[in-house]
């Protein structure tokens, strides 16, 4: 009996820690030590590491470790770091991992992200990854990104980290003569403010750069496969009503084939370029079944790559320097996430009014940037024509996107949140959408056990984006 009581109390403690990690208004509390780890290859200069460590200290990280290793040794070093954190005996407030290597050597860092996500001490806590690269064979030196980050993090401590990164992205493209734009990927569930200042209190420092000017034409393209997708009509209705309320001119196409996805995007781009009035924003919603590698499946079952559709809109001259929003309601693989965290008895779970698990992909922020601000190719960071893009995926990479007869959790929650606060910063609103989606327990049609879902938000926005003044 004593063992049962002790176990129940331990579960209660862990659940309370998880609930407290997101305080009022969805802000991470960061209770516990902040720890930072820098993993760098031998090419990295001492000056770059010194700048990083100064930034870490400014942001309140008490423990800053540095290890020099080959890229192949990063995973082992990170596994040791995870074990070290789990050995602390209590929750960690926040972890920041900087990965520094010549461009192209890191490849796909998701294995490193997953390794740290296994850390019990970081369950429900933010995990930040900074992936900093340079030209192959070149030394990593301080560039526009690190310079801007070090300048802002000390005097703009009331900003959320997403606000701060958006401003740094602008300065990076300006100082590098518009040859490069960083990008971040976020599954955060709340506002992350590392400066120990409430971001909603009166601001004593300058506000972020003026937001995007949305006084011109706003255009929305909704492409949805409804056939054999129960609830898809409700998503179309909710999104169409939301776009109308936000003054978007809407083009709707249902049941497009794979070829029609591409053709509709081309026609959408050409129509925008042909407008005599200025265009200020474009929103594209892609709703369909998804393939095992994140492809979209047209009504004919054929595949189309969403990246090709993004690139097509990037060619639009009328949208240069304007925000381009992509909403993707589709599966990105077949994995069903059971979540991470302790398991409680059902009555105990109901008593606490909290789900005992969070999605295993949640609470992660990955920042991809280049040390010298030179052009880079790839899906994570690129040249300036990749700037001003916001992509929101209904599922994490490799995971199922859930939907039922009432519609999808992503689209329905998005409409609910934006209708309640249409004038809020869109990145912060999307973070709130993710928080609500992550709290849900979903039951798929072919899965008898409840599973978790988590959004992925990718942004290269360079200004705050508010859809209503």
Short mmCIF file of N, CA and C in Angstrom, two decimals, residues 355-466:
data_model
loop_
_atom_site.label_atom_id
_atom_site.label_comp_id
_atom_site.label_asym_id
_atom_site.label_seq_id
_atom_site.Cartn_x
_atom_site.Cartn_y
_atom_site.Cartn_z
N UNK A 355 -4.16 16.03 -19.23
CA UNK A 355 -3.66 14.85 -19.91
C UNK A 355 -2.30 14.49 -19.33
N UNK A 356 -2.04 13.23 -19.04
CA UNK A 356 -0.77 12.86 -18.42
C UNK A 356 0.39 12.84 -19.40
N UNK A 357 0.12 13.03 -20.67
CA UNK A 357 1.19 12.97 -21.64
C UNK A 357 1.18 14.20 -22.54
N UNK A 358 2.33 14.50 -23.09
CA UNK A 358 2.44 15.53 -24.12
C UNK A 358 3.03 14.87 -25.36
N UNK A 359 2.77 15.41 -26.54
CA UNK A 359 3.36 14.83 -27.75
C UNK A 359 4.89 14.80 -27.66
N UNK A 360 5.47 13.72 -28.13
CA UNK A 360 6.92 13.58 -28.01
C UNK A 360 7.67 14.58 -28.87
N UNK A 361 7.00 15.21 -29.84
CA UNK A 361 7.65 16.19 -30.70
C UNK A 361 7.45 17.63 -30.22
N UNK A 362 6.75 17.81 -29.10
CA UNK A 362 6.41 19.16 -28.65
C UNK A 362 7.57 19.83 -27.92
N UNK A 363 7.44 21.16 -27.74
CA UNK A 363 8.35 21.96 -26.93
C UNK A 363 9.76 22.08 -27.51
N UNK A 364 9.87 22.03 -28.82
CA UNK A 364 11.17 22.12 -29.50
C UNK A 364 11.20 23.34 -30.40
N UNK A 365 12.30 24.06 -30.36
CA UNK A 365 12.54 25.18 -31.28
C UNK A 365 13.89 24.97 -31.93
N UNK A 366 13.90 24.83 -33.26
CA UNK A 366 15.14 24.65 -34.02
C UNK A 366 15.39 25.90 -34.87
N UNK A 367 16.57 26.45 -34.77
CA UNK A 367 16.94 27.66 -35.50
C UNK A 367 18.06 27.31 -36.47
N UNK A 368 17.82 27.50 -37.74
CA UNK A 368 18.80 27.19 -38.77
C UNK A 368 19.34 28.50 -39.34
N UNK A 369 20.65 28.65 -39.31
CA UNK A 369 21.23 29.88 -39.82
C UNK A 369 22.64 29.62 -40.32
N UNK A 370 23.19 30.62 -40.98
CA UNK A 370 24.51 30.55 -41.58
C UNK A 370 25.41 31.60 -40.95
N UNK A 371 26.63 31.22 -40.64
CA UNK A 371 27.53 32.13 -39.93
C UNK A 371 27.85 33.38 -40.74
N UNK A 372 28.17 33.19 -42.01
CA UNK A 372 28.58 34.34 -42.81
C UNK A 372 27.44 35.02 -43.55
N UNK A 373 26.24 34.44 -43.48
CA UNK A 373 25.12 35.05 -44.20
C UNK A 373 25.20 34.83 -45.68
N UNK A 374 25.81 33.74 -46.11
CA UNK A 374 25.88 33.43 -47.53
C UNK A 374 24.72 32.53 -47.91
N UNK A 375 24.43 32.49 -49.22
CA UNK A 375 23.28 31.71 -49.67
C UNK A 375 23.48 30.25 -49.37
N UNK A 376 22.41 29.57 -49.00
CA UNK A 376 22.46 28.15 -48.66
C UNK A 376 21.27 27.47 -49.28
N UNK A 377 21.47 26.26 -49.76
CA UNK A 377 20.37 25.52 -50.38
C UNK A 377 19.89 24.43 -49.43
N UNK A 378 18.64 24.08 -49.55
CA UNK A 378 18.11 23.02 -48.70
C UNK A 378 16.76 23.39 -48.14
N UNK A 379 16.14 22.45 -47.41
CA UNK A 379 14.78 22.67 -46.92
C UNK A 379 14.70 23.51 -45.66
N UNK A 380 15.84 23.86 -45.07
CA UNK A 380 15.78 24.50 -43.77
C UNK A 380 16.19 25.97 -43.80
N UNK A 381 17.12 26.34 -44.61
CA UNK A 381 17.55 27.73 -44.67
C UNK A 381 17.98 28.04 -46.09
N UNK A 382 17.76 29.24 -46.55
CA UNK A 382 18.06 29.49 -47.94
C UNK A 382 18.27 30.94 -48.28
N UNK A 383 18.29 31.24 -49.58
CA UNK A 383 18.53 32.59 -50.06
C UNK A 383 17.33 33.46 -49.76
N UNK A 384 17.45 34.74 -50.09
CA UNK A 384 16.44 35.70 -49.67
C UNK A 384 15.07 35.45 -50.28
N UNK A 385 14.99 34.69 -51.39
CA UNK A 385 13.67 34.40 -51.94
C UNK A 385 12.93 33.38 -51.08
N UNK A 386 13.59 32.87 -50.04
CA UNK A 386 12.93 31.99 -49.08
C UNK A 386 12.42 32.77 -47.87
N UNK A 387 12.60 34.07 -47.86
CA UNK A 387 12.17 34.88 -46.72
C UNK A 387 10.67 35.13 -46.76
N UNK A 388 10.14 35.56 -45.60
CA UNK A 388 8.74 35.97 -45.46
C UNK A 388 7.76 34.82 -45.69
N UNK A 389 8.17 33.61 -45.32
CA UNK A 389 7.32 32.43 -45.49
C UNK A 389 6.95 31.88 -44.12
N UNK A 390 5.69 31.55 -43.97
CA UNK A 390 5.20 30.90 -42.75
C UNK A 390 4.46 29.64 -43.18
N UNK A 391 4.97 28.49 -42.74
CA UNK A 391 4.36 27.21 -43.06
C UNK A 391 3.91 26.55 -41.77
N UNK A 392 2.69 26.06 -41.74
CA UNK A 392 2.14 25.40 -40.56
C UNK A 392 1.65 24.02 -40.96
N UNK A 393 2.28 23.00 -40.39
CA UNK A 393 1.92 21.62 -40.66
C UNK A 393 1.01 21.11 -39.55
N UNK A 394 -0.01 20.33 -39.92
CA UNK A 394 -0.93 19.78 -38.93
C UNK A 394 -0.31 18.65 -38.13
N UNK A 395 0.83 18.14 -38.57
CA UNK A 395 1.47 17.02 -37.89
C UNK A 395 2.97 17.20 -37.94
N UNK A 396 3.64 16.59 -36.97
CA UNK A 396 5.10 16.59 -36.97
C UNK A 396 5.59 15.70 -38.10
N UNK A 397 6.85 15.86 -38.46
CA UNK A 397 7.43 15.08 -39.55
C UNK A 397 7.31 13.59 -39.27
N UNK A 398 6.75 12.85 -40.23
CA UNK A 398 6.60 11.41 -40.09
C UNK A 398 5.33 10.97 -39.40
N UNK A 399 4.48 11.92 -38.97
CA UNK A 399 3.33 11.58 -38.14
C UNK A 399 2.00 11.74 -38.88
N UNK A 400 0.98 11.13 -38.29
CA UNK A 400 -0.38 11.20 -38.81
C UNK A 400 -1.02 12.53 -38.42
N UNK A 401 -1.81 13.10 -39.33
CA UNK A 401 -2.63 14.28 -39.03
C UNK A 401 -4.06 13.80 -38.84
N UNK A 402 -4.65 14.10 -37.70
CA UNK A 402 -5.95 13.53 -37.35
C UNK A 402 -7.10 14.42 -37.82
N UNK A 403 -8.20 13.74 -38.14
CA UNK A 403 -9.41 14.39 -38.62
C UNK A 403 -10.57 13.43 -38.39
N UNK A 404 -11.74 13.96 -38.08
CA UNK A 404 -12.93 13.12 -37.95
C UNK A 404 -14.09 13.78 -38.67
N UNK A 405 -15.31 13.32 -38.39
CA UNK A 405 -16.48 13.83 -39.11
C UNK A 405 -16.74 15.30 -38.84
N UNK A 406 -16.18 15.84 -37.76
CA UNK A 406 -16.37 17.26 -37.43
C UNK A 406 -15.28 18.15 -38.03
N UNK A 407 -14.28 17.55 -38.65
CA UNK A 407 -13.17 18.31 -39.20
C UNK A 407 -11.88 17.96 -38.50
N UNK A 408 -10.82 18.65 -38.84
CA UNK A 408 -9.51 18.38 -38.23
C UNK A 408 -9.31 19.25 -37.00
N UNK A 409 -8.56 18.73 -36.04
CA UNK A 409 -8.25 19.51 -34.85
C UNK A 409 -7.49 20.79 -35.21
N UNK A 410 -6.59 20.70 -36.17
CA UNK A 410 -5.77 21.84 -36.56
C UNK A 410 -6.61 22.99 -37.11
N UNK A 411 -7.38 22.72 -38.16
CA UNK A 411 -8.14 23.78 -38.83
C UNK A 411 -9.22 24.34 -37.90
N UNK A 412 -9.91 23.46 -37.20
CA UNK A 412 -10.99 23.94 -36.34
C UNK A 412 -10.45 24.77 -35.18
N UNK A 413 -9.34 24.36 -34.60
CA UNK A 413 -8.74 25.13 -33.50
C UNK A 413 -8.16 26.45 -34.02
N UNK A 414 -7.55 26.40 -35.20
CA UNK A 414 -7.02 27.62 -35.81
C UNK A 414 -8.12 28.66 -36.00
N UNK A 415 -9.25 28.24 -36.54
CA UNK A 415 -10.35 29.18 -36.76
C UNK A 415 -10.85 29.74 -35.43
N UNK A 416 -10.91 28.91 -34.42
CA UNK A 416 -11.40 29.35 -33.12
C UNK A 416 -10.47 30.39 -32.50
N UNK A 417 -9.16 30.14 -32.54
CA UNK A 417 -8.18 31.04 -31.91
C UNK A 417 -8.10 32.36 -32.66
N UNK A 418 -8.06 32.33 -33.99
CA UNK A 418 -7.93 33.57 -34.75
C UNK A 418 -9.20 34.41 -34.70
N UNK A 419 -10.33 33.78 -34.60
CA UNK A 419 -11.57 34.56 -34.46
C UNK A 419 -11.61 35.27 -33.12
N UNK A 420 -11.06 34.63 -32.08
CA UNK A 420 -11.08 35.23 -30.74
C UNK A 420 -10.11 36.40 -30.63
N UNK A 421 -9.00 36.37 -31.38
CA UNK A 421 -8.00 37.44 -31.28
C UNK A 421 -7.36 37.68 -32.65
N UNK A 422 -8.12 38.22 -33.60
CA UNK A 422 -7.60 38.39 -34.96
C UNK A 422 -6.48 39.42 -35.07
N UNK A 423 -6.33 40.27 -34.06
CA UNK A 423 -5.29 41.29 -34.13
C UNK A 423 -4.00 40.90 -33.46
N UNK A 424 -3.91 39.68 -32.94
CA UNK A 424 -2.70 39.25 -32.25
C UNK A 424 -1.59 38.88 -33.21
N UNK A 425 -0.37 38.80 -32.69
CA UNK A 425 0.77 38.35 -33.49
C UNK A 425 0.52 36.91 -33.92
N UNK A 426 0.62 36.64 -35.23
CA UNK A 426 0.22 35.34 -35.75
C UNK A 426 1.08 34.21 -35.20
N UNK A 427 2.37 34.44 -35.02
CA UNK A 427 3.23 33.39 -34.48
C UNK A 427 2.80 33.00 -33.07
N UNK A 428 2.46 33.98 -32.26
CA UNK A 428 2.02 33.68 -30.91
C UNK A 428 0.65 32.99 -30.92
N UNK A 429 -0.23 33.40 -31.84
CA UNK A 429 -1.53 32.75 -31.94
C UNK A 429 -1.39 31.30 -32.38
N UNK A 430 -0.48 31.04 -33.31
CA UNK A 430 -0.26 29.67 -33.76
C UNK A 430 0.33 28.82 -32.64
N UNK A 431 1.15 29.42 -31.80
CA UNK A 431 1.67 28.71 -30.64
C UNK A 431 0.53 28.31 -29.70
N UNK A 432 -0.45 29.20 -29.55
CA UNK A 432 -1.62 28.87 -28.74
C UNK A 432 -2.44 27.77 -29.40
N UNK A 433 -2.56 27.80 -30.72
CA UNK A 433 -3.25 26.72 -31.43
C UNK A 433 -2.56 25.39 -31.13
N UNK A 434 -1.22 25.39 -31.19
CA UNK A 434 -0.48 24.17 -30.92
C UNK A 434 -0.70 23.68 -29.49
N UNK A 435 -0.73 24.61 -28.54
CA UNK A 435 -0.96 24.22 -27.15
C UNK A 435 -2.29 23.48 -27.01
N UNK A 436 -3.33 24.02 -27.64
CA UNK A 436 -4.65 23.39 -27.53
C UNK A 436 -4.68 22.04 -28.24
N UNK A 437 -4.05 21.96 -29.40
CA UNK A 437 -4.01 20.68 -30.12
C UNK A 437 -3.24 19.64 -29.32
N UNK A 438 -2.12 20.05 -28.71
CA UNK A 438 -1.31 19.11 -27.94
C UNK A 438 -2.04 18.58 -26.71
N UNK A 439 -2.97 19.34 -26.18
CA UNK A 439 -3.70 18.90 -25.00
C UNK A 439 -4.77 17.86 -25.32
N UNK A 440 -5.13 17.73 -26.59
CA UNK A 440 -6.18 16.80 -26.97
C UNK A 440 -5.66 15.36 -26.99
N UNK A 441 -6.53 14.44 -26.64
CA UNK A 441 -6.30 13.02 -26.88
C UNK A 441 -7.15 12.64 -28.08
N UNK A 442 -6.50 12.14 -29.12
CA UNK A 442 -7.22 11.84 -30.35
C UNK A 442 -7.31 10.33 -30.53
N UNK A 443 -8.36 9.92 -31.20
CA UNK A 443 -8.61 8.50 -31.45
C UNK A 443 -8.83 8.33 -32.94
N UNK A 444 -7.82 7.77 -33.60
CA UNK A 444 -7.91 7.61 -35.04
C UNK A 444 -8.87 6.49 -35.43
N UNK A 445 -9.33 6.47 -36.68
CA UNK A 445 -10.32 5.47 -37.11
C UNK A 445 -9.78 4.05 -37.10
N UNK A 446 -8.48 3.87 -37.26
CA UNK A 446 -7.89 2.53 -37.29
C UNK A 446 -6.92 2.31 -36.13
N UNK A 447 -7.11 3.06 -35.03
CA UNK A 447 -6.22 2.94 -33.88
C UNK A 447 -7.07 2.96 -32.61
N UNK A 448 -7.14 1.85 -31.87
CA UNK A 448 -8.03 1.79 -30.70
C UNK A 448 -7.52 2.58 -29.50
N UNK A 449 -6.25 2.96 -29.48
CA UNK A 449 -5.68 3.68 -28.34
C UNK A 449 -5.55 5.16 -28.66
N UNK A 450 -5.71 5.96 -27.64
CA UNK A 450 -5.63 7.41 -27.83
C UNK A 450 -4.20 7.85 -28.13
N UNK A 451 -4.08 8.84 -28.99
CA UNK A 451 -2.77 9.31 -29.44
C UNK A 451 -2.70 10.83 -29.32
N UNK A 452 -1.51 11.37 -29.52
CA UNK A 452 -1.28 12.80 -29.42
C UNK A 452 -0.92 13.38 -30.78
N UNK A 453 -1.21 14.66 -30.95
CA UNK A 453 -0.86 15.38 -32.18
C UNK A 453 -0.12 16.65 -31.82
N UNK A 454 0.70 17.11 -32.74
CA UNK A 454 1.53 18.30 -32.50
C UNK A 454 1.76 19.00 -33.83
N UNK A 455 1.63 20.32 -33.85
CA UNK A 455 1.90 21.10 -35.06
C UNK A 455 3.39 21.32 -35.24
N UNK A 456 3.76 21.65 -36.46
CA UNK A 456 5.11 22.16 -36.74
C UNK A 456 4.97 23.49 -37.46
N UNK A 457 5.60 24.52 -36.91
CA UNK A 457 5.54 25.86 -37.47
C UNK A 457 6.91 26.23 -38.00
N UNK A 458 7.01 26.53 -39.28
CA UNK A 458 8.28 26.96 -39.89
C UNK A 458 8.13 28.43 -40.30
N UNK A 459 9.09 29.24 -39.92
CA UNK A 459 8.97 30.67 -40.21
C UNK A 459 10.29 31.27 -40.65
N UNK A 460 10.21 32.06 -41.71
CA UNK A 460 11.30 32.96 -42.08
C UNK A 460 10.75 34.38 -42.17
N UNK A 461 9.68 34.63 -41.40
CA UNK A 461 9.13 35.98 -41.35
C UNK A 461 10.16 36.95 -40.79
N UNK A 462 10.11 38.18 -41.29
CA UNK A 462 11.09 39.18 -40.85
C UNK A 462 10.42 40.36 -40.15
N UNK A 463 9.13 40.30 -39.98
CA UNK A 463 8.39 41.32 -39.26
C UNK A 463 7.24 40.64 -38.52
N UNK A 464 6.70 41.31 -37.48
CA UNK A 464 5.48 40.77 -36.87
C UNK A 464 4.35 40.75 -37.89
N UNK A 465 3.53 39.71 -37.82
CA UNK A 465 2.43 39.54 -38.77
C UNK A 465 1.11 39.52 -37.99
N UNK A 466 0.30 40.55 -38.18
CA UNK A 466 -1.02 40.65 -37.54
C UNK A 466 -2.05 40.78 -38.64
#
